[in-house]
mmCIF file of C-alpha atoms and ligand atoms in Angstrom:
data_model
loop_
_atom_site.group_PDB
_atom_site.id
_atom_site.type_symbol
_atom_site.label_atom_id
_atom_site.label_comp_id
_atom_site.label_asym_id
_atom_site.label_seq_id
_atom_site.Cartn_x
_atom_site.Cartn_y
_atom_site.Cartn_z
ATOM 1 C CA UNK Q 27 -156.924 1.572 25.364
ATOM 2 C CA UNK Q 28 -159.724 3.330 23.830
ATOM 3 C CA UNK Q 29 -162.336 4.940 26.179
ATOM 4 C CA UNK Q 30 -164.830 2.968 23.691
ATOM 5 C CA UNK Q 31 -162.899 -0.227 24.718
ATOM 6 C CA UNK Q 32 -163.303 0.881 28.386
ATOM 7 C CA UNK Q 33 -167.129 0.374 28.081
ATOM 8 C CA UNK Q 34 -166.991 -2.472 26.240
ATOM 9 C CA UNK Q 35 -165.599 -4.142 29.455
ATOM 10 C CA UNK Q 36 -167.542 -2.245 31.919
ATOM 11 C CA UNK Q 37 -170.619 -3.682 29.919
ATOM 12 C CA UNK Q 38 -169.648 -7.677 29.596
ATOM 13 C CA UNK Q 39 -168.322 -6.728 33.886
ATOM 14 C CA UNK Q 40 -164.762 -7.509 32.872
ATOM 15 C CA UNK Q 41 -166.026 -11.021 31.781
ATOM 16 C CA UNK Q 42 -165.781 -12.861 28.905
ATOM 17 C CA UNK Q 43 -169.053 -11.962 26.847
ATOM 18 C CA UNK Q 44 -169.559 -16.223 26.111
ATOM 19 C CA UNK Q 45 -168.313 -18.015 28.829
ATOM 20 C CA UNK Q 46 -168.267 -15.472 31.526
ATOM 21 C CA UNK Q 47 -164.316 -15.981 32.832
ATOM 22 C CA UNK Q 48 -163.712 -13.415 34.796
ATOM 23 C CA UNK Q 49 -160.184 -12.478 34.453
ATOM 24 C CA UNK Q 50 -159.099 -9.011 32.857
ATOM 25 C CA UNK Q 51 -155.435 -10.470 31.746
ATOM 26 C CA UNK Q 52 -157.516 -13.635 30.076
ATOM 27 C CA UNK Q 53 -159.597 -11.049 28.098
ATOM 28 C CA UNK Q 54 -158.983 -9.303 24.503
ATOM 29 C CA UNK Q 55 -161.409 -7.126 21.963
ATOM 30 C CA UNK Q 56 -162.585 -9.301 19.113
ATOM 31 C CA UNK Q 57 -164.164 -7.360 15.875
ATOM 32 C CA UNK Q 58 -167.202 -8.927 15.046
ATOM 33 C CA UNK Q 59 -166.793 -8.251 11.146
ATOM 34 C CA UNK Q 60 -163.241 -8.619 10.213
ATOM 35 C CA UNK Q 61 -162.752 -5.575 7.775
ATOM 36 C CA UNK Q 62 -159.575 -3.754 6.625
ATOM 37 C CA UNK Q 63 -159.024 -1.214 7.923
ATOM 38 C CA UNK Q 64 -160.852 -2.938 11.157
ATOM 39 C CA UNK Q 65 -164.186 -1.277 11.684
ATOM 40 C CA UNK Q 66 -163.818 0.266 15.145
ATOM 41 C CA UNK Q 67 -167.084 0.999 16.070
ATOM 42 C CA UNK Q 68 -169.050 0.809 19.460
ATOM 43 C CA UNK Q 69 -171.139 -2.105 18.229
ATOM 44 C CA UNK Q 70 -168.485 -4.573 16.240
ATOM 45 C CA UNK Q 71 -166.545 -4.912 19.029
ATOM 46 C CA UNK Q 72 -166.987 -7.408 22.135
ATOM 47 C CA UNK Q 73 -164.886 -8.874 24.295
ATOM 48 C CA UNK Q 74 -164.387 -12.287 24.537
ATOM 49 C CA UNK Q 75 -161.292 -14.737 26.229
ATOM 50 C CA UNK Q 76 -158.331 -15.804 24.228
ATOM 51 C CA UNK Q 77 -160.061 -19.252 24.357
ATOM 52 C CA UNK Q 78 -162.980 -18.638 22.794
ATOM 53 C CA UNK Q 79 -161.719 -16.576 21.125
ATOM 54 C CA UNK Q 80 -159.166 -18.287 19.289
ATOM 55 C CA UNK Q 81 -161.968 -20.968 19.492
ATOM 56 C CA UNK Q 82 -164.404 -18.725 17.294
ATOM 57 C CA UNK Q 83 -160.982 -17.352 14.715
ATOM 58 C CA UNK Q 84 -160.493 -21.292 14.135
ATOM 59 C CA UNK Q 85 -163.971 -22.035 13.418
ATOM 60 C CA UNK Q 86 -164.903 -24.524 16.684
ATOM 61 C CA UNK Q 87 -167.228 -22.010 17.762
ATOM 62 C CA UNK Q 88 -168.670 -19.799 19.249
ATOM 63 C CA UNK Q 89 -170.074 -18.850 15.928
ATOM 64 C CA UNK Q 90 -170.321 -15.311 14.266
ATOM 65 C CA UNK Q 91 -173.903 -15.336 14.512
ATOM 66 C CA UNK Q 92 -173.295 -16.522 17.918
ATOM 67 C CA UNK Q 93 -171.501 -13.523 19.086
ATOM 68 C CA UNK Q 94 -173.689 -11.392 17.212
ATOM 69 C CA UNK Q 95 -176.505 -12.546 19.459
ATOM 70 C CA UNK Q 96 -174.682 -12.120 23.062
ATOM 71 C CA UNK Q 97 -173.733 -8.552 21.281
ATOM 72 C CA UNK Q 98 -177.343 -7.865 20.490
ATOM 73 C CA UNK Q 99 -178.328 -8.244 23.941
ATOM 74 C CA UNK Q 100 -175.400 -5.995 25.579
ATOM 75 C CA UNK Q 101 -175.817 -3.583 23.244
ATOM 76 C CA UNK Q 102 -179.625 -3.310 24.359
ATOM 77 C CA UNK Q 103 -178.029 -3.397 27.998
ATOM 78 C CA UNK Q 104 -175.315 -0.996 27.306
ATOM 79 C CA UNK Q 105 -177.402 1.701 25.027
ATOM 80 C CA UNK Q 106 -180.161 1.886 27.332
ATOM 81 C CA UNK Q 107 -177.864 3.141 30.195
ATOM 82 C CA UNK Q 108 -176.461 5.554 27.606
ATOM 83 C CA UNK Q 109 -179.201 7.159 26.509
ATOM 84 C CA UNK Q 110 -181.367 4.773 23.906
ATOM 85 C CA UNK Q 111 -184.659 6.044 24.707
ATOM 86 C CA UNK Q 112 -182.673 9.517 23.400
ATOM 87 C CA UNK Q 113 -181.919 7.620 20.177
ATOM 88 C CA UNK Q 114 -185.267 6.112 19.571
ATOM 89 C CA UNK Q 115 -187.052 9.766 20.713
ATOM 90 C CA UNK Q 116 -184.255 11.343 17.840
ATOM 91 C CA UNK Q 117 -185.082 8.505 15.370
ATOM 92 C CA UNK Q 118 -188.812 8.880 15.466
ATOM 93 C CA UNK Q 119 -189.191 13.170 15.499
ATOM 94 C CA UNK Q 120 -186.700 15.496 14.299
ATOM 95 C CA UNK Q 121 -184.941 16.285 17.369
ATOM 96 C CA UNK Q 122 -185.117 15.283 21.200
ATOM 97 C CA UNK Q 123 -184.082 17.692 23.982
ATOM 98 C CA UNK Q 124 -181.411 16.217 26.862
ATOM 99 C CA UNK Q 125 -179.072 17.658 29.392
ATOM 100 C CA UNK Q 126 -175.485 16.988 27.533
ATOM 101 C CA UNK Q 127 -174.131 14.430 29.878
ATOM 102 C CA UNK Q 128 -176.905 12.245 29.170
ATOM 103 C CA UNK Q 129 -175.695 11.395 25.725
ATOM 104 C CA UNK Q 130 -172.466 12.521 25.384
ATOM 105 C CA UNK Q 131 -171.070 8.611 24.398
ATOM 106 C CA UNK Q 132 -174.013 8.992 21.559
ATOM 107 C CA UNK Q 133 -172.614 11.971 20.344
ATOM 108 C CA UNK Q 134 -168.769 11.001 21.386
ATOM 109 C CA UNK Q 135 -169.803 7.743 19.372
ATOM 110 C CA UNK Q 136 -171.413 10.120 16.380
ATOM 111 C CA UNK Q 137 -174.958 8.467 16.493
ATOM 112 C CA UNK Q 138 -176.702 11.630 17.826
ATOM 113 C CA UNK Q 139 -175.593 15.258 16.439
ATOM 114 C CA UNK Q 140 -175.819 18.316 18.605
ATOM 115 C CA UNK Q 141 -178.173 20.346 16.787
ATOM 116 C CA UNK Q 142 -178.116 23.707 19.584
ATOM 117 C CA UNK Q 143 -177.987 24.615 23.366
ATOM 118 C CA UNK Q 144 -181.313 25.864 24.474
ATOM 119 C CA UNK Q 145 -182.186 29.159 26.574
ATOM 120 C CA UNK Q 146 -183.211 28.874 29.926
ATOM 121 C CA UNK Q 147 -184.768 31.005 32.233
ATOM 122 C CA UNK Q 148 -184.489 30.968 35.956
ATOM 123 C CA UNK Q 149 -188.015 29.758 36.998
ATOM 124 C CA UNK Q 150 -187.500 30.753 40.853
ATOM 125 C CA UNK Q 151 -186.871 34.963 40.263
ATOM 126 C CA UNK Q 152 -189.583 36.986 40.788
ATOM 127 C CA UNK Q 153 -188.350 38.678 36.725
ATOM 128 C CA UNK Q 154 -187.084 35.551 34.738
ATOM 129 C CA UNK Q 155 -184.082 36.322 33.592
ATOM 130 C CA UNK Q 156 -182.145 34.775 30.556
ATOM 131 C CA UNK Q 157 -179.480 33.248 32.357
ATOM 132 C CA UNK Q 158 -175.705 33.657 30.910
ATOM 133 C CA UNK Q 159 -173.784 31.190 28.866
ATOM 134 C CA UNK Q 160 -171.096 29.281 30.542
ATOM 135 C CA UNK Q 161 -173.446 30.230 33.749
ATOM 136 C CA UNK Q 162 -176.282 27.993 33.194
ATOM 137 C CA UNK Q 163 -176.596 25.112 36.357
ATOM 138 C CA UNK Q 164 -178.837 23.024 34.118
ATOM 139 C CA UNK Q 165 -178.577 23.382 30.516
ATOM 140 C CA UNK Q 166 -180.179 21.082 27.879
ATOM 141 C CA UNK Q 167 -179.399 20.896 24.227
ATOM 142 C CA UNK Q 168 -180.966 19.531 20.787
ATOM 143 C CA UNK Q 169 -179.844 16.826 19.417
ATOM 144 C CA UNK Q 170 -180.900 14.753 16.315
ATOM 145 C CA UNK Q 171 -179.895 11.388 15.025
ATOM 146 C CA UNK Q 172 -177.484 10.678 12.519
ATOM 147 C CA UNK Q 173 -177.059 8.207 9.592
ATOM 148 C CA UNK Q 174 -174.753 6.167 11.823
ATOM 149 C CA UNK Q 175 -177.539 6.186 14.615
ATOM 150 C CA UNK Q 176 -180.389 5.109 11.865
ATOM 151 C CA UNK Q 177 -177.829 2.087 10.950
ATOM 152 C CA UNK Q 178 -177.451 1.235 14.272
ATOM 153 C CA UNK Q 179 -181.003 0.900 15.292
ATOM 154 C CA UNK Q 180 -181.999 -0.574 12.004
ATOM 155 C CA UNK Q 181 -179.151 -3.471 12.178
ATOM 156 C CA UNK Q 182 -179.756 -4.166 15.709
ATOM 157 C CA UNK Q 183 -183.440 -3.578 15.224
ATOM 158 C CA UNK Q 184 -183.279 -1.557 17.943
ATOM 159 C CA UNK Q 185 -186.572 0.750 16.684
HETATM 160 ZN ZN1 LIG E 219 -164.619 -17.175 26.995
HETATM 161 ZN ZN1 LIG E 220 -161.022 -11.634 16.791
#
């Protein structure tokens, strides 16, 4: 399983994202637009029961637009955790500054770029010092948004 598909079920709490069952072996990854090859990105993909989900593939519902609406709202769930005050920060300047770890599934999921790691000096010595790379306790970094972040805010109107 994809670590991307690892989220999307930490996000929905192993549930299916329409009618809430709660049973992992019950559950599958639907693609929200069906595309060839499939379009695996964070935001087509929810997960949904094999009911409703063969319910949805055989046109009894739950609708596309449906599912794009439940998706909408996890996605606003999901991002914020992840960093999408980051994104909107990125989307409105030219960069934003944040430690790594705080948007590494942006950049993982290539909606922010790293742009470059940032100097720091040790505030608590008497003579600041330029502290070492690879020795830095709490680094931040650059980062600006890509054409795949711009997309995603725009589609999900996430601005
Ligand atoms: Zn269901
Ligand atoms: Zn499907």
């Amino acid at each position: 399983m994809a670590r991307t598909d690892n989220l999307l079920y930490i996000e929905t709490e192993d549930a299916c994202a329409n009618c809430g069952l709660r049973d992992v072996r019950a559950l599958t990854v639907h693609h929200i637009e069906q595309s060839a090859p499939k379009n695996e990105d964070y935001d087509n993909k929810i997960v949904l029961c094999h009911n409703c989900h063969q319910c949805h593939h055989s046109g009894k519902g739950p609708t596309k637009a449906q599912i794009e609406e439940i998706k909408s709202r996890l996605i606003v769930k999901t991002l914020t955790r992840l960093g999408l005050n980051a994104l909107k920060r990125a989307h409105r300047g030219s960069v934003v500054i944040a430690m790594p770890f705080t948007v590494d599934h942006l950049v993982e999921w290539g909606y922010l770029r790293h742009v470059q790691d940032l100097a720091f000096w040790e505030e608590d010595e008497d003579e600041p010092k330029l502290l070492e790379t690879g020795k830095q306790v709490a680094s931040e970094a650059a980062y600006a948004i890509t054409e795949k972040g711009k997309r995603l805010l725009e589609k999900w109107k996430l601005k």
